[in-house]
One Martini backbone bead per residue (centre of mass of N, CA, C, O) as a GRO file, in nm:
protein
  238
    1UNK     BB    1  -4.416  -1.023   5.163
    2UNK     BB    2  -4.321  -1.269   5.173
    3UNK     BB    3  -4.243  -1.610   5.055
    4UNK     BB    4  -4.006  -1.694   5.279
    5UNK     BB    5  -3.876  -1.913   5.584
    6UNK     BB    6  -3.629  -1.907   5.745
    7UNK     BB    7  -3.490  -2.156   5.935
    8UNK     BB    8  -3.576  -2.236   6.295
    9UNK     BB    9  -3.455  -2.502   6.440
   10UNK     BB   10  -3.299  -2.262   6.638
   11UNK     BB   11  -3.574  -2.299   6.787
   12UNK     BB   12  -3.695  -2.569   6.984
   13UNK     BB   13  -3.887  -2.373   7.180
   14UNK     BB   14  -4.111  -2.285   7.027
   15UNK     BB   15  -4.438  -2.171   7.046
   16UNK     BB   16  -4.480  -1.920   6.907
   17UNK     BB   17  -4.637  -1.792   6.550
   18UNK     BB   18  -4.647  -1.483   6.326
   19UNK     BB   19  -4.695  -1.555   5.950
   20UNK     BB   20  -4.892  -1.351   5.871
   21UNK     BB   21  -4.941  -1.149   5.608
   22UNK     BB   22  -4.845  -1.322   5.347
   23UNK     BB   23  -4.666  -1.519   5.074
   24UNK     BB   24  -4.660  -1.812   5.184
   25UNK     BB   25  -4.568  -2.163   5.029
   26UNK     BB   26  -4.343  -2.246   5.259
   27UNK     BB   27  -4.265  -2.513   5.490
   28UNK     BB   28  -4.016  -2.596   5.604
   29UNK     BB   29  -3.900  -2.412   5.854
   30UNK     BB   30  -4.048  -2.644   6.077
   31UNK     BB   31  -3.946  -2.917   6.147
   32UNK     BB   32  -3.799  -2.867   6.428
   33UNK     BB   33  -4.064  -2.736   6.631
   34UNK     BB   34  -4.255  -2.921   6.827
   35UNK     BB   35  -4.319  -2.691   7.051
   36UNK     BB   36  -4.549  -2.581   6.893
   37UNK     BB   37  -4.906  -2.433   6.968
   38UNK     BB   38  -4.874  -2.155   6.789
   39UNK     BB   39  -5.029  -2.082   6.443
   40UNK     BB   40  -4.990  -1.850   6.213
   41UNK     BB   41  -5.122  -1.863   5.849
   42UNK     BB   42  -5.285  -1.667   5.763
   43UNK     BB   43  -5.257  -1.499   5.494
   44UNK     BB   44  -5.206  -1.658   5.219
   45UNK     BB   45  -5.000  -1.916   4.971
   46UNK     BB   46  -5.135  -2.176   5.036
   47UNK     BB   47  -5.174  -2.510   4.844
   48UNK     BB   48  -4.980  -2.701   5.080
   49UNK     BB   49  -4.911  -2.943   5.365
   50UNK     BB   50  -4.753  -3.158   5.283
   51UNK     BB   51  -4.591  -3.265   5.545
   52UNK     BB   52  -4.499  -2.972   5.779
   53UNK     BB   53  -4.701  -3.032   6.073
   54UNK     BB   54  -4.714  -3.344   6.160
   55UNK     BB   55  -4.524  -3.312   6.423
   56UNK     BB   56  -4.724  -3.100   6.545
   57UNK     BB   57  -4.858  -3.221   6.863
   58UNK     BB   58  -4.874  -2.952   7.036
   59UNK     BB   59  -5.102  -2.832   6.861
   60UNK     BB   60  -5.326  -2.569   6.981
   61UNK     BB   61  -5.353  -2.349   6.729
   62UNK     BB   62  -5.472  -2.309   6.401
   63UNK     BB   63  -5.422  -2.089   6.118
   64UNK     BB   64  -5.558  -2.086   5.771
   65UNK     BB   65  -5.710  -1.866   5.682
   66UNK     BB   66  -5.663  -1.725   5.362
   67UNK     BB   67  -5.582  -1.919   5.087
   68UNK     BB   68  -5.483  -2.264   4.851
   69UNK     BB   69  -5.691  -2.480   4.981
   70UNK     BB   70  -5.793  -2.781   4.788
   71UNK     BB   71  -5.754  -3.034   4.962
   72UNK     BB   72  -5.865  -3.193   5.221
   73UNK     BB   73  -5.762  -3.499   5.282
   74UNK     BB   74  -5.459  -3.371   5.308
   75UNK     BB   75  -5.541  -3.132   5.504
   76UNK     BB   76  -5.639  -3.398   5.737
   77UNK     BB   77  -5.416  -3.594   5.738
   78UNK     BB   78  -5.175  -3.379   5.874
   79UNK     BB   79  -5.358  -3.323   6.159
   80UNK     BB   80  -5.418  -3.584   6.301
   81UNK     BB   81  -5.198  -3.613   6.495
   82UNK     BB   82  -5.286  -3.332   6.657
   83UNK     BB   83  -5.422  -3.438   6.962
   84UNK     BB   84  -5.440  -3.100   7.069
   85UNK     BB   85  -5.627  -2.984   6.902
   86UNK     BB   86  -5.874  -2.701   6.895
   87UNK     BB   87  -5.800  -2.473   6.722
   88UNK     BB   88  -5.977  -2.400   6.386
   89UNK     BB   89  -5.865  -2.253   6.039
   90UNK     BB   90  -5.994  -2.260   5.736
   91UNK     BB   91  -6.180  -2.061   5.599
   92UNK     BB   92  -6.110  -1.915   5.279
   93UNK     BB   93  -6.089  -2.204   5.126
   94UNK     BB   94  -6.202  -2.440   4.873
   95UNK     BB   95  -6.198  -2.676   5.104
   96UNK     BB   96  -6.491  -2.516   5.223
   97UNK     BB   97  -6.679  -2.584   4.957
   98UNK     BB   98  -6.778  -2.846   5.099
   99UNK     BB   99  -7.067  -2.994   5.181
  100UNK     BB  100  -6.900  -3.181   5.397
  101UNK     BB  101  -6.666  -3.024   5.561
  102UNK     BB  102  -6.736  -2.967   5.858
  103UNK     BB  103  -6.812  -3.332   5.930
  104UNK     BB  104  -6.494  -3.383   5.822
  105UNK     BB  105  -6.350  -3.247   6.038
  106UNK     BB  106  -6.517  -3.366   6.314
  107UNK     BB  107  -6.425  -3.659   6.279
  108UNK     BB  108  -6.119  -3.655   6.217
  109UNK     BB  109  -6.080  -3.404   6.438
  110UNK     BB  110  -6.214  -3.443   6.763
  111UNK     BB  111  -6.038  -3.227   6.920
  112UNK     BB  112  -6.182  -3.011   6.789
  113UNK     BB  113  -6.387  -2.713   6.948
  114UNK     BB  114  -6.288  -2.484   6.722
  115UNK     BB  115  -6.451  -2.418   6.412
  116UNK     BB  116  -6.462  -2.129   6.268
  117UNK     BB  117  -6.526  -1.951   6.534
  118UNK     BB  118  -6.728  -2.234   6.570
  119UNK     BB  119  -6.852  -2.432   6.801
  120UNK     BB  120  -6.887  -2.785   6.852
  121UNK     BB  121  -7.189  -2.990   6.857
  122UNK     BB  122  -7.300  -3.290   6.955
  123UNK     BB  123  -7.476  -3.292   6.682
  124UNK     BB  124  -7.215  -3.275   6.503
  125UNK     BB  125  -7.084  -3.542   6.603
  126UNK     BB  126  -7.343  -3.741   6.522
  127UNK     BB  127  -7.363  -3.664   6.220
  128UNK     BB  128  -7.064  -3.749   6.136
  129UNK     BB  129  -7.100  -4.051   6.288
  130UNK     BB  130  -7.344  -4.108   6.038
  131UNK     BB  131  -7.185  -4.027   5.796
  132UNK     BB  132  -6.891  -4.225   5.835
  133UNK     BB  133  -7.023  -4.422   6.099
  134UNK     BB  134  -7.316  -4.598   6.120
  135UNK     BB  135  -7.224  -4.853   6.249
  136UNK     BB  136  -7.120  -4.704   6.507
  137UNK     BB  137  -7.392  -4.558   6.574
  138UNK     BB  138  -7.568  -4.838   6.574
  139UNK     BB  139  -7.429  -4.928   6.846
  140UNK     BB  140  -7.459  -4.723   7.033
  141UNK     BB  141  -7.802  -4.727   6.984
  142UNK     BB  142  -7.787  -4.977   7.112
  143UNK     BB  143  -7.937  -5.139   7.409
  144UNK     BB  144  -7.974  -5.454   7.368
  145UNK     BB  145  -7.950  -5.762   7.438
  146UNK     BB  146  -8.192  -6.043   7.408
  147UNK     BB  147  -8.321  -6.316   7.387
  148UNK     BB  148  -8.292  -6.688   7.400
  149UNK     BB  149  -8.369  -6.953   7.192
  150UNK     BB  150  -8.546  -7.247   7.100
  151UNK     BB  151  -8.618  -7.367   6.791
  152UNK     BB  152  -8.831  -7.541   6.597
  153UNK     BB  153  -8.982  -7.654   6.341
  154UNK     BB  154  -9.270  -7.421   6.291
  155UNK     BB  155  -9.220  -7.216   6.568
  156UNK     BB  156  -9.356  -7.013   6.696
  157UNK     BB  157  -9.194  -6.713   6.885
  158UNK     BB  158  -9.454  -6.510   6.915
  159UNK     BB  159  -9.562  -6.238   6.727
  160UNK     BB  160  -9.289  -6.084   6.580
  161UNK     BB  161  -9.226  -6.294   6.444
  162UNK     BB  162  -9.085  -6.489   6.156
  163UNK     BB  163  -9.244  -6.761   5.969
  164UNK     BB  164  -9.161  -7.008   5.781
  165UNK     BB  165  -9.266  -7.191   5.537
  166UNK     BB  166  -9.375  -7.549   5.492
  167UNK     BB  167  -9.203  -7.813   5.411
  168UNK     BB  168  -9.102  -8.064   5.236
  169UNK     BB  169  -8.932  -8.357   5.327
  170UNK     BB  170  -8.706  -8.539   5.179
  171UNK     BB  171  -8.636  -8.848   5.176
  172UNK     BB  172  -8.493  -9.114   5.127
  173UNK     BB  173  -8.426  -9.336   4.830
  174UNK     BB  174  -8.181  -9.556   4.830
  175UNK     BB  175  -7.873  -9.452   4.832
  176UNK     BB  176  -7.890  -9.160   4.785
  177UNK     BB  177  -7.715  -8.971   5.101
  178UNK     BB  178  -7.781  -8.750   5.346
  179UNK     BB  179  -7.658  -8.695   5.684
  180UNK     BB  180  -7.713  -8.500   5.929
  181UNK     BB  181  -7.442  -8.377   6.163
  182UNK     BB  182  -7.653  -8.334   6.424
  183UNK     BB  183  -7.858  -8.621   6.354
  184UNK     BB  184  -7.830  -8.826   6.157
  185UNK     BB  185  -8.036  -8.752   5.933
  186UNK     BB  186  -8.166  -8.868   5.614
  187UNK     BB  187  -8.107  -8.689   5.288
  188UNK     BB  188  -8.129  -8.580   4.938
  189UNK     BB  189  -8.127  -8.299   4.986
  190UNK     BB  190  -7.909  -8.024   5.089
  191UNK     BB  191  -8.157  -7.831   5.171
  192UNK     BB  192  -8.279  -8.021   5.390
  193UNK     BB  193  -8.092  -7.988   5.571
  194UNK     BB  194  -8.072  -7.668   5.612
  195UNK     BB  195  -8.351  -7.664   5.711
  196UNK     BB  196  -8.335  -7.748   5.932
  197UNK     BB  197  -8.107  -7.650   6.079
  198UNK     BB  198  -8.201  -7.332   6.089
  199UNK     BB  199  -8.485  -7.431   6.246
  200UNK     BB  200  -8.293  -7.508   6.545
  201UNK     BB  201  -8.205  -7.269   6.567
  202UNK     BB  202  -8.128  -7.013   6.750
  203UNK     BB  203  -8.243  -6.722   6.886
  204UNK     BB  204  -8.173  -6.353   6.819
  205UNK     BB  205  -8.281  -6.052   7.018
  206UNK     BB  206  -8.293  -5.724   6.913
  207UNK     BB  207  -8.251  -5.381   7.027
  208UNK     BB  208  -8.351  -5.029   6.882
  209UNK     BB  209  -8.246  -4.644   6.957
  210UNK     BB  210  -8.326  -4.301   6.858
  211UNK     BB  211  -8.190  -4.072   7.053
  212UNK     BB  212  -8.275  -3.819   6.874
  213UNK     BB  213  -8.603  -3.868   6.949
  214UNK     BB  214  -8.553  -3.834   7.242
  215UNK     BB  215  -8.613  -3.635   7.472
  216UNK     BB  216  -8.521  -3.373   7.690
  217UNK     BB  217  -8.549  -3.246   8.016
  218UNK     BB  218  -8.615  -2.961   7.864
  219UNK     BB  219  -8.772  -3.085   7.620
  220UNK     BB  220  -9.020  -3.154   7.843
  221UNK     BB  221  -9.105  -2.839   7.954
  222UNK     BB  222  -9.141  -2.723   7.625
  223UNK     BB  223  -9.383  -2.917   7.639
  224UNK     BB  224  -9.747  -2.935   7.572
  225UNK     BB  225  -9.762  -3.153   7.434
  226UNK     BB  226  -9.807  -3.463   7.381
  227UNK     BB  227  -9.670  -3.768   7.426
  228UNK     BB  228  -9.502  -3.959   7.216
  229UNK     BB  229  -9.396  -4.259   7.094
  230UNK     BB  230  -9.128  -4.452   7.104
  231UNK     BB  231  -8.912  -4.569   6.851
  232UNK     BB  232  -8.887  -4.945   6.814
  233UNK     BB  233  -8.641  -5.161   6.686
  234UNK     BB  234  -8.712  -5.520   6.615
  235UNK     BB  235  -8.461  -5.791   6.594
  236UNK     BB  236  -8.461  -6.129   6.382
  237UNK     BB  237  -8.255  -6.414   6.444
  238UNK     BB  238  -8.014  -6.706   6.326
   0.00000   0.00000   0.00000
């Protein structure tokens, strides 16, 4: 039935604590504990820990569940420094109830291997970082870069190159010139500059595959039926 805890202070040294099954709503207690590895603070009455925990980097062990947390992102930004943490409890707590809570924990504490009583598996580490950074996970799929070419005006290279429709370049007449930095050849519009321009540059062209619809050597043993031919997405650019 505890309501709050006198400072701890004295005992720096401390690894383990438990005060879990009571009504605690403040840490405070706790400032200057370092050495803590492992925190019971579930079955309580916390709705905030924002300032209390995140001192403690040495923490790998740390139960909250059965609390009045509601805000993940400040309940998860509190742990970020915790670069030990491997076992943690939230669930039974209002930020429990986001749609998105397990993967949004996942992400930002890469570091938990147990989460809610259970493993964190490889496939949720993925779609984390698919849905949290997209960037990040489209370069990790992508192959390499392939060749690079140059190429004329007009000139396509390949079957699967996109090339743009042949314009005609007005040339100058009279006074008003202008000059493609380049070439030195003179044009009236500089639309018609940009478009020479754009047109002798270099291609760059890369490919990318969705490594999660490759089968792995396990599940090409427990496959009977045809094996489908991998998806795979070249682009090119200028």
């Amino acid at each position: 039935g505890l309501r709050s805890i006198p400072s701890l202070s004295q005992f720096r040294r401390l690894r383990y604590l438990w005060i879990n099954n009571n009504k605690i709503q403040d840490l405070t207690c706790l400032i200057k504990n370092y050495c803590l590895t492992e925190l019971y603070l579930n079955n309580n009455e916390l709705t905030d820990i924002s300032g209390a925990l995140k001192h403690l980097c040495s923490l790998q062990i740390l139960f909250l569940h059965n609390n009045e947390l509601k805000k993940l992102g400040k309940t998860v930004k509190e742990l970020k420094g915790m670069i030990s943490l491997q076992t943690l409890n939230l669930f039974q707590n209002p930020l429990a109830y986001d749609p998105d809570y397990r993967l949004y924990v996942i992400y930002f504490l890469p570091s938990v291997q147990l989460l809610d009583r259970k493993l964190v598996t490889e496939r949720e580490r993925e779609s984390a970082l698919h849905l949290y950074n997209p960037k990040r996970a489209w370069v990790m799929q992508s192959i390499a870069f392939g060749k690079r070419v140059n190429t004329a005006p007009g000139t396509a290279v390949g079957s699967s190159r996109c090339t743009q429709p042949a314009r005609r370049l007005i040339m100058p007449s009279g006074n008003g010139q202008l000059l493609c930095s380049f070439g030195r050849l003179p044009f009236e519009s500089p639309e018609d500059a940009v478009l020479v321009r754009a047109m002798t540059r270099s291609l760059m062209e890369f490919s990318s595959m969705d490594w999660n619809k490759v089968a792995t050597c396990q599940e090409k043993r427990l496959e009977n039926k045809a094996e489908k031919p991998f998806e795979k997405l070249t682009v090119q650019f200028r």
